[in-house]
mmCIF file with all atom_site columns, C-alpha atoms in Angstrom:
data_model
loop_
_atom_site.group_PDB
_atom_site.id
_atom_site.type_symbol
_atom_site.label_atom_id
_atom_site.label_alt_id
_atom_site.label_comp_id
_atom_site.label_asym_id
_atom_site.label_entity_id
_atom_site.label_seq_id
_atom_site.pdbx_PDB_ins_code
_atom_site.Cartn_x
_atom_site.Cartn_y
_atom_site.Cartn_z
_atom_site.occupancy
_atom_site.B_iso_or_equiv
_atom_site.pdbx_formal_charge
_atom_site.auth_seq_id
_atom_site.auth_comp_id
_atom_site.auth_asym_id
_atom_site.auth_atom_id
_atom_site.pdbx_PDB_model_num
ATOM 1   C CA . ALA A 1 1   ? 121.977 82.586 91.714  1.00 0.00 ? 1   ALA A CA 1
ATOM 2   C CA . ARG A 1 2   ? 119.496 85.024 93.237  1.00 0.00 ? 2   ARG A CA 1
ATOM 3   C CA . PRO A 1 3   ? 119.970 87.011 96.450  1.00 0.00 ? 3   PRO A CA 1
ATOM 4   C CA . ILE A 1 4   ? 117.567 86.062 99.247  1.00 0.00 ? 4   ILE A CA 1
ATOM 5   C CA . ALA A 1 5   ? 117.178 87.747 102.618 1.00 0.00 ? 5   ALA A CA 1
ATOM 6   C CA . GLY A 1 6   ? 119.521 85.988 105.047 1.00 0.00 ? 6   GLY A CA 1
ATOM 7   C CA . LEU A 1 7   ? 121.324 84.099 102.286 1.00 0.00 ? 7   LEU A CA 1
ATOM 8   C CA . GLU A 1 8   ? 124.120 85.184 100.040 1.00 0.00 ? 8   GLU A CA 1
ATOM 9   C CA . ALA A 1 9   ? 122.475 83.513 97.044  1.00 0.00 ? 9   ALA A CA 1
ATOM 10  C CA . LEU A 1 10  ? 120.219 80.628 96.097  1.00 0.00 ? 10  LEU A CA 1
ATOM 11  C CA . PRO A 1 11  ? 121.490 78.457 93.247  1.00 0.00 ? 11  PRO A CA 1
ATOM 12  C CA . ILE A 1 12  ? 119.140 78.409 90.272  1.00 0.00 ? 12  ILE A CA 1
ATOM 13  C CA . LEU A 1 13  ? 120.300 75.021 88.994  1.00 0.00 ? 13  LEU A CA 1
ATOM 14  C CA . GLY A 1 14  ? 120.332 71.853 91.041  1.00 0.00 ? 14  GLY A CA 1
ATOM 15  C CA . LEU A 1 15  ? 120.477 68.079 90.821  1.00 0.00 ? 15  LEU A CA 1
ATOM 16  C CA . GLY A 1 16  ? 117.521 65.910 91.730  1.00 0.00 ? 16  GLY A CA 1
ATOM 17  C CA . THR A 1 17  ? 118.851 62.577 92.909  1.00 0.00 ? 17  THR A CA 1
ATOM 18  C CA . GLN A 1 18  ? 116.015 60.146 92.223  1.00 0.00 ? 18  GLN A CA 1
ATOM 19  C CA . PHE A 1 19  ? 116.892 57.198 90.003  1.00 0.00 ? 19  PHE A CA 1
ATOM 20  C CA . THR A 1 20  ? 114.440 54.593 88.751  1.00 0.00 ? 20  THR A CA 1
ATOM 21  C CA . PRO A 1 21  ? 114.858 51.166 87.167  1.00 0.00 ? 21  PRO A CA 1
ATOM 22  C CA . GLU A 1 22  ? 114.350 52.855 83.788  1.00 0.00 ? 22  GLU A CA 1
ATOM 23  C CA . ASP A 1 23  ? 117.628 54.716 84.367  1.00 0.00 ? 23  ASP A CA 1
ATOM 24  C CA . LEU A 1 24  ? 119.552 51.457 84.048  1.00 0.00 ? 24  LEU A CA 1
ATOM 25  C CA . LYS A 1 25  ? 120.527 49.926 80.709  1.00 0.00 ? 25  LYS A CA 1
ATOM 26  C CA . GLU A 1 26  ? 119.258 46.467 81.638  1.00 0.00 ? 26  GLU A CA 1
ATOM 27  C CA . ARG A 1 27  ? 116.798 44.846 84.006  1.00 0.00 ? 27  ARG A CA 1
ATOM 28  C CA . VAL A 1 28  ? 118.407 43.800 87.309  1.00 0.00 ? 28  VAL A CA 1
ATOM 29  C CA . SER A 1 29  ? 117.418 42.328 90.656  1.00 0.00 ? 29  SER A CA 1
ATOM 30  C CA . ASP A 1 30  ? 116.266 44.619 93.469  1.00 0.00 ? 30  ASP A CA 1
ATOM 31  C CA . GLN A 1 31  ? 119.587 44.134 95.259  1.00 0.00 ? 31  GLN A CA 1
ATOM 32  C CA . ASP A 1 32  ? 121.577 44.974 92.124  1.00 0.00 ? 32  ASP A CA 1
ATOM 33  C CA . PHE A 1 33  ? 119.324 47.969 91.444  1.00 0.00 ? 33  PHE A CA 1
ATOM 34  C CA . ARG A 1 34  ? 120.101 49.354 94.895  1.00 0.00 ? 34  ARG A CA 1
ATOM 35  C CA . ARG A 1 35  ? 123.858 48.863 94.353  1.00 0.00 ? 35  ARG A CA 1
ATOM 36  C CA . LEU A 1 36  ? 123.814 50.267 90.823  1.00 0.00 ? 36  LEU A CA 1
ATOM 37  C CA . GLY A 1 37  ? 121.520 53.094 91.897  1.00 0.00 ? 37  GLY A CA 1
ATOM 38  C CA . ASP A 1 38  ? 123.981 54.027 94.620  1.00 0.00 ? 38  ASP A CA 1
ATOM 39  C CA . GLU A 1 39  ? 126.852 53.980 92.106  1.00 0.00 ? 39  GLU A CA 1
ATOM 40  C CA . LEU A 1 40  ? 124.876 56.150 89.665  1.00 0.00 ? 40  LEU A CA 1
ATOM 41  C CA . THR A 1 41  ? 123.965 58.513 92.476  1.00 0.00 ? 41  THR A CA 1
ATOM 42  C CA . GLU A 1 42  ? 127.532 58.861 93.734  1.00 0.00 ? 42  GLU A CA 1
ATOM 43  C CA . ASP A 1 43  ? 128.852 59.437 90.203  1.00 0.00 ? 43  ASP A CA 1
ATOM 44  C CA . ALA A 1 44  ? 126.126 61.982 89.395  1.00 0.00 ? 44  ALA A CA 1
ATOM 45  C CA . VAL A 1 45  ? 126.540 63.938 92.644  1.00 0.00 ? 45  VAL A CA 1
ATOM 46  C CA . LEU A 1 46  ? 130.322 64.039 92.290  1.00 0.00 ? 46  LEU A CA 1
ATOM 47  C CA . ALA A 1 47  ? 130.148 65.083 88.619  1.00 0.00 ? 47  ALA A CA 1
ATOM 48  C CA . ALA A 1 48  ? 127.624 67.795 89.516  1.00 0.00 ? 48  ALA A CA 1
ATOM 49  C CA . LEU A 1 49  ? 129.836 69.096 92.327  1.00 0.00 ? 49  LEU A CA 1
ATOM 50  C CA . ARG A 1 50  ? 132.850 69.200 89.997  1.00 0.00 ? 50  ARG A CA 1
ATOM 51  C CA . ALA A 1 51  ? 130.734 71.102 87.451  1.00 0.00 ? 51  ALA A CA 1
ATOM 52  C CA . GLY A 1 52  ? 129.850 73.694 90.080  1.00 0.00 ? 52  GLY A CA 1
ATOM 53  C CA . VAL A 1 53  ? 126.351 72.539 91.054  1.00 0.00 ? 53  VAL A CA 1
ATOM 54  C CA . ARG A 1 54  ? 125.618 73.389 94.691  1.00 0.00 ? 54  ARG A CA 1
ATOM 55  C CA . LEU A 1 55  ? 121.899 72.621 95.026  1.00 0.00 ? 55  LEU A CA 1
ATOM 56  C CA . PHE A 1 56  ? 120.880 69.023 95.646  1.00 0.00 ? 56  PHE A CA 1
ATOM 57  C CA . GLU A 1 57  ? 117.449 67.520 96.234  1.00 0.00 ? 57  GLU A CA 1
ATOM 58  C CA . SER A 1 58  ? 116.832 64.189 97.887  1.00 0.00 ? 58  SER A CA 1
ATOM 59  C CA . GLY A 1 59  ? 113.818 62.503 99.416  1.00 0.00 ? 59  GLY A CA 1
ATOM 60  C CA . ASN A 1 60  ? 112.864 59.505 101.465 1.00 0.00 ? 60  ASN A CA 1
ATOM 61  C CA . LYS A 1 61  ? 111.149 57.900 98.452  1.00 0.00 ? 61  LYS A CA 1
ATOM 62  C CA . HIS A 1 62  ? 114.377 58.068 96.447  1.00 0.00 ? 62  HIS A CA 1
ATOM 63  C CA . VAL A 1 63  ? 115.972 55.151 98.327  1.00 0.00 ? 63  VAL A CA 1
ATOM 64  C CA . ASN A 1 64  ? 119.452 56.549 97.668  1.00 0.00 ? 64  ASN A CA 1
ATOM 65  C CA . GLN A 1 65  ? 119.776 59.243 100.343 1.00 0.00 ? 65  GLN A CA 1
ATOM 66  C CA . GLN A 1 66  ? 122.660 57.375 101.973 1.00 0.00 ? 66  GLN A CA 1
ATOM 67  C CA . ALA A 1 67  ? 124.643 57.515 98.711  1.00 0.00 ? 67  ALA A CA 1
ATOM 68  C CA . VAL A 1 68  ? 123.922 61.240 98.410  1.00 0.00 ? 68  VAL A CA 1
ATOM 69  C CA . GLY A 1 69  ? 125.043 61.770 102.009 1.00 0.00 ? 69  GLY A CA 1
ATOM 70  C CA . ARG A 1 70  ? 128.231 59.709 101.617 1.00 0.00 ? 70  ARG A CA 1
ATOM 71  C CA . THR A 1 71  ? 129.197 61.609 98.477  1.00 0.00 ? 71  THR A CA 1
ATOM 72  C CA . LEU A 1 72  ? 128.499 65.056 99.923  1.00 0.00 ? 72  LEU A CA 1
ATOM 73  C CA . GLN A 1 73  ? 130.432 64.236 103.095 1.00 0.00 ? 73  GLN A CA 1
ATOM 74  C CA . GLN A 1 74  ? 133.397 62.891 101.135 1.00 0.00 ? 74  GLN A CA 1
ATOM 75  C CA . ALA A 1 75  ? 133.416 66.012 98.950  1.00 0.00 ? 75  ALA A CA 1
ATOM 76  C CA . ILE A 1 76  ? 133.378 68.193 102.075 1.00 0.00 ? 76  ILE A CA 1
ATOM 77  C CA . LYS A 1 77  ? 136.158 66.114 103.672 1.00 0.00 ? 77  LYS A CA 1
ATOM 78  C CA . ASP A 1 78  ? 138.241 66.316 100.477 1.00 0.00 ? 78  ASP A CA 1
ATOM 79  C CA . GLY A 1 79  ? 137.834 70.096 100.354 1.00 0.00 ? 79  GLY A CA 1
ATOM 80  C CA . LEU A 1 80  ? 135.915 70.070 97.071  1.00 0.00 ? 80  LEU A CA 1
ATOM 81  C CA . VAL A 1 81  ? 133.068 72.033 98.689  1.00 0.00 ? 81  VAL A CA 1
ATOM 82  C CA . SER A 1 82  ? 132.077 73.306 102.121 1.00 0.00 ? 82  SER A CA 1
ATOM 83  C CA . ARG A 1 83  ? 128.696 72.697 103.743 1.00 0.00 ? 83  ARG A CA 1
ATOM 84  C CA . ALA A 1 84  ? 128.111 76.453 103.705 1.00 0.00 ? 84  ALA A CA 1
ATOM 85  C CA . GLU A 1 85  ? 128.342 76.425 99.896  1.00 0.00 ? 85  GLU A CA 1
ATOM 86  C CA . LEU A 1 86  ? 125.649 73.767 99.531  1.00 0.00 ? 86  LEU A CA 1
ATOM 87  C CA . PHE A 1 87  ? 121.885 74.182 99.411  1.00 0.00 ? 87  PHE A CA 1
ATOM 88  C CA . VAL A 1 88  ? 120.304 70.829 100.215 1.00 0.00 ? 88  VAL A CA 1
ATOM 89  C CA . SER A 1 89  ? 116.590 70.224 99.879  1.00 0.00 ? 89  SER A CA 1
ATOM 90  C CA . GLY A 1 90  ? 115.023 67.218 101.540 1.00 0.00 ? 90  GLY A CA 1
ATOM 91  C CA . ARG A 1 91  ? 111.589 65.764 100.901 1.00 0.00 ? 91  ARG A CA 1
ATOM 92  C CA . ILE A 1 92  ? 109.621 63.645 103.337 1.00 0.00 ? 92  ILE A CA 1
ATOM 93  C CA . CYS A 1 93  ? 106.416 61.860 102.472 1.00 0.00 ? 93  CYS A CA 1
ATOM 94  C CA . LYS A 1 94  ? 105.092 60.532 105.762 1.00 0.00 ? 94  LYS A CA 1
ATOM 95  C CA . CYS A 1 95  ? 103.449 63.611 107.169 1.00 0.00 ? 95  CYS A CA 1
ATOM 96  C CA . ARG A 1 96  ? 100.342 62.358 108.933 1.00 0.00 ? 96  ARG A CA 1
ATOM 97  C CA . ASP A 1 97  ? 101.261 63.532 112.432 1.00 0.00 ? 97  ASP A CA 1
ATOM 98  C CA . GLU A 1 98  ? 104.003 65.298 114.349 1.00 0.00 ? 98  GLU A CA 1
ATOM 99  C CA . ALA A 1 99  ? 105.715 62.143 115.622 1.00 0.00 ? 99  ALA A CA 1
ATOM 100 C CA . GLU A 1 100 ? 105.909 60.678 112.121 1.00 0.00 ? 100 GLU A CA 1
ATOM 101 C CA . VAL A 1 101 ? 107.336 63.901 110.701 1.00 0.00 ? 101 VAL A CA 1
ATOM 102 C CA . ARG A 1 102 ? 109.993 64.044 113.413 1.00 0.00 ? 102 ARG A CA 1
ATOM 103 C CA . ARG A 1 103 ? 110.992 60.410 112.715 1.00 0.00 ? 103 ARG A CA 1
ATOM 104 C CA . GLU A 1 104 ? 111.203 61.070 108.974 1.00 0.00 ? 104 GLU A CA 1
ATOM 105 C CA . VAL A 1 105 ? 113.247 64.257 109.446 1.00 0.00 ? 105 VAL A CA 1
ATOM 106 C CA . ASP A 1 106 ? 115.627 62.455 111.804 1.00 0.00 ? 106 ASP A CA 1
ATOM 107 C CA . MET A 1 107 ? 116.048 59.660 109.245 1.00 0.00 ? 107 MET A CA 1
ATOM 108 C CA . LEU A 1 108 ? 116.516 62.161 106.414 1.00 0.00 ? 108 LEU A CA 1
ATOM 109 C CA . LEU A 1 109 ? 119.289 63.974 108.291 1.00 0.00 ? 109 LEU A CA 1
ATOM 110 C CA . ARG A 1 110 ? 120.948 60.738 109.414 1.00 0.00 ? 110 ARG A CA 1
ATOM 111 C CA . GLU A 1 111 ? 120.950 59.279 105.893 1.00 0.00 ? 111 GLU A CA 1
ATOM 112 C CA . LEU A 1 112 ? 122.169 62.525 104.315 1.00 0.00 ? 112 LEU A CA 1
ATOM 113 C CA . ARG A 1 113 ? 124.811 62.822 107.072 1.00 0.00 ? 113 ARG A CA 1
ATOM 114 C CA . LEU A 1 114 ? 123.813 66.437 107.648 1.00 0.00 ? 114 LEU A CA 1
ATOM 115 C CA . ASP A 1 115 ? 122.904 68.487 110.705 1.00 0.00 ? 115 ASP A CA 1
ATOM 116 C CA . TYR A 1 116 ? 120.250 70.367 108.723 1.00 0.00 ? 116 TYR A CA 1
ATOM 117 C CA . VAL A 1 117 ? 118.670 70.760 105.297 1.00 0.00 ? 117 VAL A CA 1
ATOM 118 C CA . ASP A 1 118 ? 118.218 74.182 103.784 1.00 0.00 ? 118 ASP A CA 1
ATOM 119 C CA . LEU A 1 119 ? 114.701 73.408 102.591 1.00 0.00 ? 119 LEU A CA 1
ATOM 120 C CA . LEU A 1 120 ? 112.332 70.725 103.838 1.00 0.00 ? 120 LEU A CA 1
ATOM 121 C CA . VAL A 1 121 ? 109.440 69.780 101.555 1.00 0.00 ? 121 VAL A CA 1
ATOM 122 C CA . MET A 1 122 ? 106.645 67.767 103.132 1.00 0.00 ? 122 MET A CA 1
ATOM 123 C CA . ASP A 1 123 ? 104.188 65.811 101.027 1.00 0.00 ? 123 ASP A CA 1
ATOM 124 C CA . ILE A 1 124 ? 100.983 66.119 103.020 1.00 0.00 ? 124 ILE A CA 1
ATOM 125 C CA . PRO A 1 125 ? 97.748  64.321 102.186 1.00 0.00 ? 125 PRO A CA 1
ATOM 126 C CA . PRO A 1 126 ? 95.286  67.043 101.099 1.00 0.00 ? 126 PRO A CA 1
ATOM 127 C CA . GLU A 1 127 ? 92.861  66.279 103.901 1.00 0.00 ? 127 GLU A CA 1
ATOM 128 C CA . ARG A 1 128 ? 95.623  66.868 106.481 1.00 0.00 ? 128 ARG A CA 1
ATOM 129 C CA . ALA A 1 129 ? 97.092  70.086 105.053 1.00 0.00 ? 129 ALA A CA 1
ATOM 130 C CA . PRO A 1 130 ? 94.928  72.575 107.013 1.00 0.00 ? 130 PRO A CA 1
ATOM 131 C CA . THR A 1 131 ? 95.905  70.983 110.341 1.00 0.00 ? 131 THR A CA 1
ATOM 132 C CA . ALA A 1 132 ? 99.526  70.199 109.518 1.00 0.00 ? 132 ALA A CA 1
ATOM 133 C CA . TRP A 1 133 ? 101.136 73.615 109.697 1.00 0.00 ? 133 TRP A CA 1
ATOM 134 C CA . PRO A 1 134 ? 100.921 74.440 113.419 1.00 0.00 ? 134 PRO A CA 1
ATOM 135 C CA . TRP A 1 135 ? 103.250 71.572 114.354 1.00 0.00 ? 135 TRP A CA 1
ATOM 136 C CA . ALA A 1 136 ? 105.184 71.444 111.081 1.00 0.00 ? 136 ALA A CA 1
ATOM 137 C CA . GLU A 1 137 ? 106.552 74.968 111.515 1.00 0.00 ? 137 GLU A CA 1
ATOM 138 C CA . ALA A 1 138 ? 107.726 74.323 115.077 1.00 0.00 ? 138 ALA A CA 1
#
């Protein structure tokens, strides 16, 4: 971990939570992929927490944010970790205008069952980047 102004330390190792069909041993239906993906996610997040990992990354393209949120909340409830110990990064991809960003952030927080993320990454179409920052930083 590295010291950062305003933070005790930033973890240098984290878990990205995106799973793809290639992560499964066999081809399954979309519904089964979602269920199995959630199980893989929950198992991976819990194993990472037990191993001492405190940085987690999730995004709205990952499709499994709810599983990440459920697992983090259960770990907090069980006393395995506190929210203050976690560094959670969220990624949103629909960044065309302020209203869309606000909707995506609200959904991100709701699905992760968090009041805030420690880092928000926005995928912005290149043509929109110069005009995005005034409202994105608000």
